[in-house]
Amino acid sequence: MPKISILVPIYNVEKYLPQCLDSLVNQTLKDIEIICINDGSTDSSLEIIQEYINKDNRIKVISKQNSGYGDSMNQGLKLASGDYIGILESDDFTEPEMYEDLYNLADKNDADMAISDFYLYWTKNNKTKKVNSTSKYPDKKVTNIKETPFLLRNKTTTWAAIYKRSLIQGNNICYLTTPGASYQDTSFRIKTISCADKIICTHKAYVHYRQDNANSSVKSKGKVFAICEEYDTLTEFMNEHPEIKIYANSEKLINQWNGYMWNFKRVDEQFSDEFLERFYADFKKFNDAGEIDKHFFTKVNKGLFELLLKDKTKFKEKCLKQKVSIFKKIKNFFRGKNA
């Protein structure tokens, strides 16, 4: 049984896949298995995987017809046999000591999860920027959402961590399988953090998260509403686990608001009004149920929230102004201003 099973979901990434796999086969922790899930790639990705399999018997492949990220991850989870599970996106790469460091940290503290920081990475100019997403948590100290509920707002995503396989299996945690959808790690991330009794963070960064291979998540109706489906399953999860909801629900609602706001500001105009109606309906329901509390407004602008419930047209106008401001900041960043 390997110490860590590392899942690599793959779809048409021939340009970046060798760098990703090189970073895994060269890990200082040798007792790993690398599970490549080829989601019906039409480029040379499968041939690249086979080349690596021929050189390293720790690599396995699941090759299937295209069925989407969620199904790929679920198939990888079923095959995984390691004590812990890691995830690496196939257009990203990681430092060689990542999995040895995280395994030792988790194993020493019998932690359900070990979470690390990560880097933003740009291919064009080989630029790297540390995110510092774990800096607000004590370094290498065991915690959980009862003690640190704002862990649920951690910017660290699923691939900057390792998880006990028993945590995932014991709580029946899996991915939604909506083909072609986005945000499919949202519910997985929040469920794992919510169910973990022991979580440990390190301020050290390992994964290089590639920024210039981003595909649009807002040009099709299925992708536009994918985030809603993720939070629907989280709402159901919270209602089924009142012992978790008492600690996690307010943080979940803050995440949901921020996720909906981000999605709304990026959504294609043809879906804007329809998504706004869903945005309004969901948060009116939470408000009517008395779930919007004082803590929610420590992170969410109360005036903007009330504007959504009172006047959706004015809310949209205000968000569009903010959208212009965000795009200016993004352009300035890539031009090197205030970077």
Coordinates of C-alpha atoms in Angstrom, one line a residue:
M1 CA 0.0 0.0 0.0
P2 CA 1.6 3.3 -1.0
K3 CA 1.7 6.2 1.4
I4 CA 0.0 8.6 -1.1
S5 CA -2.1 8.1 -4.2
I6 CA -1.8 11.2 -6.4
L7 CA -4.7 11.7 -8.9
V8 CA -4.0 13.6 -12.1
P9 CA -7.1 14.4 -14.2
I10 CA -6.1 14.9 -17.8
Y11 CA -7.8 16.3 -20.9
N12 CA -5.9 17.6 -23.9
V13 CA -2.9 19.0 -22.0
E14 CA 0.0 17.7 -24.2
K15 CA 1.7 21.1 -23.9
Y16 CA 2.0 20.9 -20.1
L17 CA 1.7 17.3 -19.2
P18 CA 5.4 16.3 -19.2
Q19 CA 6.3 19.1 -16.8
C20 CA 3.4 17.9 -14.5
L21 CA 4.5 14.2 -14.6
D22 CA 8.2 15.1 -14.2
S23 CA 7.4 16.9 -11.0
L24 CA 5.6 13.8 -9.7
V25 CA 8.1 11.0 -10.7
N26 CA 10.9 13.1 -9.2
Q27 CA 9.2 13.5 -5.8
T28 CA 11.5 12.8 -2.8
L29 CA 8.8 10.6 -1.4
K30 CA 9.2 7.4 -3.5
D31 CA 6.4 5.4 -2.0
I32 CA 3.6 6.9 -4.1
E33 CA 1.2 5.8 -6.8
I34 CA 0.4 8.2 -9.6
I35 CA -3.1 7.7 -11.1
C36 CA -3.6 9.4 -14.5
I37 CA -7.3 9.7 -15.5
N38 CA -7.4 10.4 -19.3
D39 CA -10.8 11.9 -20.0
G40 CA -11.0 11.1 -23.7
S41 CA -8.2 13.4 -24.8
T42 CA -7.9 13.9 -28.5
D43 CA -4.3 15.2 -28.5
S44 CA -1.2 13.2 -27.6
S45 CA -1.9 13.2 -23.9
L46 CA -2.5 9.4 -23.7
E47 CA 0.7 8.7 -25.6
I48 CA 2.6 10.9 -23.2
I49 CA 1.2 9.0 -20.3
Q50 CA 2.1 5.7 -21.8
E51 CA 5.7 6.9 -22.3
Y52 CA 5.9 7.6 -18.5
I53 CA 4.3 4.3 -17.6
N54 CA 7.0 2.5 -19.6
K55 CA 9.6 4.1 -17.4
D56 CA 7.9 4.1 -14.0
N57 CA 5.8 1.3 -12.6
R58 CA 4.2 3.6 -10.0
I59 CA 2.1 5.2 -12.7
K60 CA -1.4 3.9 -13.6
V61 CA -3.9 5.1 -16.2
I62 CA -7.6 5.1 -16.4
S63 CA -8.6 5.9 -20.0
K64 CA -12.2 6.6 -20.8
Q65 CA -14.6 8.5 -23.0
N66 CA -15.0 12.1 -22.1
S67 CA -17.3 12.4 -19.2
G68 CA -16.0 15.4 -17.3
Y69 CA -13.8 16.4 -14.4
G70 CA -16.1 15.1 -11.6
D71 CA -16.4 11.6 -13.1
S72 CA -12.7 11.5 -13.7
M73 CA -12.0 12.3 -10.1
N74 CA -14.5 9.8 -8.7
Q75 CA -13.0 7.0 -10.8
G76 CA -9.5 8.0 -9.5
L77 CA -10.8 8.0 -5.9
K78 CA -12.1 4.4 -6.4
L79 CA -8.8 3.2 -7.7
A80 CA -6.6 4.9 -5.1
S81 CA -5.0 2.6 -2.5
G82 CA -2.8 5.0 -0.6
D83 CA -3.1 6.0 3.1
Y84 CA -3.5 9.6 1.8
I85 CA -4.8 11.1 -1.4
G86 CA -3.3 14.0 -3.3
I87 CA -4.5 15.8 -6.4
L88 CA -2.5 17.6 -9.1
E89 CA -4.0 19.3 -12.1
S90 CA -2.3 18.2 -15.3
D91 CA -1.3 21.8 -16.4
D92 CA 0.3 22.5 -13.0
F93 CA 3.5 21.2 -11.4
T94 CA 4.9 20.9 -7.9
E95 CA 8.1 21.1 -5.9
P96 CA 9.9 17.8 -5.4
E97 CA 9.5 17.7 -1.6
M98 CA 5.8 18.4 -1.5
Y99 CA 4.4 15.0 -0.8
E100 CA 7.2 13.9 1.6
D101 CA 6.7 17.1 3.6
L102 CA 2.9 16.9 3.7
Y103 CA 2.9 13.1 4.5
N104 CA 5.4 13.5 7.3
L105 CA 3.4 16.5 8.7
A106 CA 0.1 14.6 8.5
D107 CA 1.4 11.3 9.7
K108 CA 3.2 12.8 12.7
N109 CA 0.0 14.5 13.9
D110 CA -2.5 11.8 12.7
A111 CA -4.2 14.5 10.7
D112 CA -7.1 13.9 8.3
M113 CA -5.8 16.7 6.1
A114 CA -2.5 18.6 5.6
I115 CA -3.0 21.9 3.7
S116 CA -0.2 23.9 2.1
D117 CA 0.2 27.2 0.3
F118 CA 0.8 27.5 -3.4
Y119 CA 2.2 29.7 -6.1
L120 CA 0.6 31.5 -9.0
Y121 CA 2.6 30.7 -12.1
W122 CA 2.8 32.3 -15.6
T123 CA 4.4 30.3 -18.4
K124 CA 5.2 33.2 -20.7
N125 CA 7.7 35.0 -18.4
N126 CA 8.2 32.1 -16.0
K127 CA 6.8 34.4 -13.2
T128 CA 5.9 33.0 -9.8
K129 CA 4.0 34.7 -7.0
K130 CA 3.2 33.1 -3.6
V131 CA -0.4 33.4 -2.6
N132 CA 0.0 33.3 1.3
S133 CA -3.4 31.7 1.6
T134 CA -2.4 29.8 4.8
S135 CA -0.7 32.7 6.6
K136 CA -3.6 33.5 8.8
Y137 CA -3.5 30.0 10.3
P138 CA -1.0 28.8 12.9
D139 CA 1.9 27.1 11.1
K140 CA 1.9 23.3 11.7
K141 CA -0.7 23.4 14.5
V142 CA -3.6 20.9 14.5
T143 CA -7.1 22.5 14.2
N144 CA -10.6 21.9 12.8
I145 CA -13.6 24.0 11.9
K146 CA -14.9 24.0 15.4
E147 CA -11.8 25.9 16.5
T148 CA -11.1 27.6 13.2
P149 CA -14.3 27.9 11.2
F150 CA -12.8 30.4 8.7
L151 CA -10.8 27.4 7.3
L152 CA -13.7 27.1 5.0
R153 CA -12.8 30.4 3.4
N154 CA -9.3 29.3 2.7
K155 CA -8.2 30.1 -0.8
T156 CA -6.2 26.9 -1.0
T157 CA -7.9 24.5 -3.4
T158 CA -8.1 20.7 -3.4
W159 CA -4.7 20.2 -5.1
A160 CA -2.7 22.0 -2.4
A161 CA -3.4 19.4 0.2
I162 CA -3.5 15.7 1.0
Y163 CA -6.4 13.8 2.5
K164 CA -6.7 10.6 4.5
R165 CA -8.4 8.1 2.2
S166 CA -10.5 7.0 5.2
L167 CA -11.8 10.6 5.6
I168 CA -13.1 10.6 2.0
Q169 CA -14.5 7.0 2.1
G170 CA -15.9 7.1 5.6
N171 CA -17.9 10.2 4.8
N172 CA -18.9 9.2 1.3
I173 CA -17.4 12.3 -0.2
C174 CA -17.3 12.5 -4.0
Y175 CA -17.5 15.0 -6.8
L176 CA -20.5 16.0 -8.7
T177 CA -20.5 14.5 -12.2
T178 CA -22.1 17.2 -14.3
P179 CA -20.3 16.8 -17.8
G180 CA -18.5 20.0 -18.9
A181 CA -19.2 21.9 -15.8
S182 CA -16.9 24.0 -13.6
Y183 CA -16.3 24.7 -9.9
Q184 CA -16.5 20.9 -9.4
D185 CA -14.0 21.0 -6.5
T186 CA -16.1 23.4 -4.5
S187 CA -18.3 20.9 -2.6
F188 CA -15.4 18.4 -2.3
R189 CA -13.2 21.0 -0.6
I190 CA -15.8 22.2 1.9
K191 CA -17.0 18.7 2.7
T192 CA -13.5 17.4 3.5
I193 CA -12.7 20.4 5.6
S194 CA -16.0 20.1 7.4
C195 CA -15.7 16.4 8.2
A196 CA -12.0 16.4 9.2
D197 CA -11.3 16.2 13.0
K198 CA -7.7 17.1 12.6
I199 CA -6.4 19.6 10.0
I200 CA -2.8 20.9 9.9
C201 CA -1.5 23.8 7.7
T202 CA 1.9 24.7 6.6
H203 CA 2.8 28.2 5.3
K204 CA 5.2 26.6 2.8
A205 CA 4.1 26.6 -0.9
Y206 CA 4.6 23.8 -3.3
V207 CA 2.2 23.7 -6.3
H208 CA 2.7 26.1 -9.2
Y209 CA -0.8 26.9 -10.3
R210 CA -0.7 27.9 -14.0
Q211 CA -2.5 31.1 -14.8
D212 CA -2.2 31.3 -18.6
N213 CA -4.0 28.1 -19.5
A214 CA -7.4 29.2 -18.1
N215 CA -10.5 28.1 -20.1
S216 CA -13.6 30.2 -19.9
S217 CA -16.2 29.0 -17.4
V218 CA -19.0 31.3 -18.4
K219 CA -19.8 30.8 -22.0
S220 CA -22.3 27.9 -21.7
K221 CA -25.4 27.6 -19.7
G222 CA -24.2 24.4 -18.0
K223 CA -21.1 26.1 -16.7
V224 CA -22.9 29.3 -15.7
F225 CA -25.0 27.4 -13.2
A226 CA -22.4 24.8 -12.2
I227 CA -21.6 26.8 -9.1
C228 CA -25.3 26.7 -8.0
E229 CA -25.3 22.9 -8.2
E230 CA -22.2 22.7 -6.1
Y231 CA -23.8 24.8 -3.4
D232 CA -27.1 23.0 -3.7
T233 CA -25.3 19.8 -2.7
L234 CA -23.6 21.7 0.1
T235 CA -26.9 23.0 1.4
E236 CA -28.2 19.5 1.5
F237 CA -25.0 18.3 3.2
M238 CA -25.4 20.9 5.9
N239 CA -29.0 20.1 6.5
E240 CA -28.1 16.4 6.8
H241 CA -25.4 17.2 9.3
P242 CA -26.7 19.7 11.9
E243 CA -23.6 19.0 14.1
I244 CA -21.5 20.4 11.2
K245 CA -23.9 23.1 10.2
I246 CA -23.8 24.9 13.5
Y247 CA -20.1 25.6 12.9
A248 CA -19.9 25.7 9.2
N249 CA -23.1 27.2 7.7
S250 CA -22.2 30.9 8.0
E251 CA -18.8 30.3 6.4
K252 CA -20.5 28.3 3.7
L253 CA -22.9 31.2 3.0
I254 CA -20.0 33.7 2.8
N255 CA -18.3 31.4 0.3
Q256 CA -21.5 31.0 -1.7
W257 CA -22.0 34.8 -1.8
N258 CA -18.5 35.4 -3.0
G259 CA -18.7 32.6 -5.5
Y260 CA -22.0 33.9 -6.9
M261 CA -20.6 37.4 -7.1
W262 CA -17.5 36.3 -8.9
N263 CA -19.6 34.2 -11.3
F264 CA -22.1 37.0 -11.9
K265 CA -19.4 39.5 -12.8
R266 CA -17.9 37.1 -15.3
V267 CA -21.0 35.5 -16.8
D268 CA -21.8 36.0 -20.5
E269 CA -24.5 38.7 -21.0
Q270 CA -26.9 36.2 -22.5
F271 CA -27.1 34.4 -19.1
S272 CA -26.7 37.4 -16.8
D273 CA -30.4 38.0 -15.9
E274 CA -31.2 34.3 -15.5
F275 CA -28.2 33.8 -13.2
L276 CA -29.3 37.0 -11.2
E277 CA -32.7 35.5 -10.7
R278 CA -31.1 32.3 -9.2
F279 CA -28.7 34.5 -7.1
Y280 CA -31.7 36.4 -5.7
A281 CA -33.9 33.3 -5.1
D282 CA -31.2 31.4 -3.2
F283 CA -30.2 34.2 -0.8
K284 CA -33.8 35.3 -0.3
K285 CA -34.5 31.7 0.8
F286 CA -31.5 31.8 3.2
N287 CA -32.6 35.2 4.6
D288 CA -36.2 34.1 5.1
A289 CA -35.0 31.0 6.9
G290 CA -33.0 33.2 9.3
E291 CA -29.7 31.8 8.3
I292 CA -28.1 35.2 7.4
D293 CA -26.5 36.2 10.7
K294 CA -24.2 38.9 12.0
H295 CA -21.1 36.9 11.2
F296 CA -22.2 36.8 7.5
F297 CA -22.0 40.6 7.4
T298 CA -18.5 40.7 8.8
K299 CA -17.4 39.6 5.3
V300 CA -20.3 40.6 3.0
N301 CA -21.4 44.2 2.3
K302 CA -24.8 44.5 4.0
G303 CA -25.9 47.3 1.8
L304 CA -25.2 45.3 -1.4
F305 CA -27.0 42.2 0.1
E306 CA -30.0 44.3 0.9
L307 CA -29.9 45.9 -2.6
L308 CA -30.1 42.4 -4.2
L309 CA -33.2 41.5 -2.2
K310 CA -34.8 44.9 -2.8
D311 CA -34.0 45.9 -6.3
K312 CA -32.2 43.5 -8.7
T313 CA -31.9 46.0 -11.5
K314 CA -29.9 48.5 -9.3
F315 CA -27.9 45.6 -7.9
K316 CA -26.9 44.6 -11.4
E317 CA -25.9 48.1 -12.3
K318 CA -23.7 48.4 -9.2
C319 CA -22.0 45.0 -10.0
L320 CA -21.3 46.0 -13.5
K321 CA -19.4 49.1 -12.3
Q322 CA -17.4 46.8 -9.9
K323 CA -16.7 44.5 -12.9
V324 CA -15.1 47.3 -14.8
S325 CA -12.9 48.1 -11.8
I326 CA -11.8 44.5 -11.4
F327 CA -10.8 44.2 -15.0
K328 CA -8.7 47.4 -14.7
K329 CA -6.9 45.8 -11.7
I330 CA -6.3 42.6 -13.7
K331 CA -4.9 44.5 -16.7
N332 CA -2.7 46.6 -14.4
F333 CA -1.4 43.4 -12.8
F334 CA -0.3 41.9 -16.1
R335 CA 1.2 45.2 -17.1
G336 CA 3.4 45.0 -14.0
K337 CA 1.6 47.8 -12.1
N338 CA 1.2 47.2 -8.3
A339 CA 2.4 43.6 -8.8

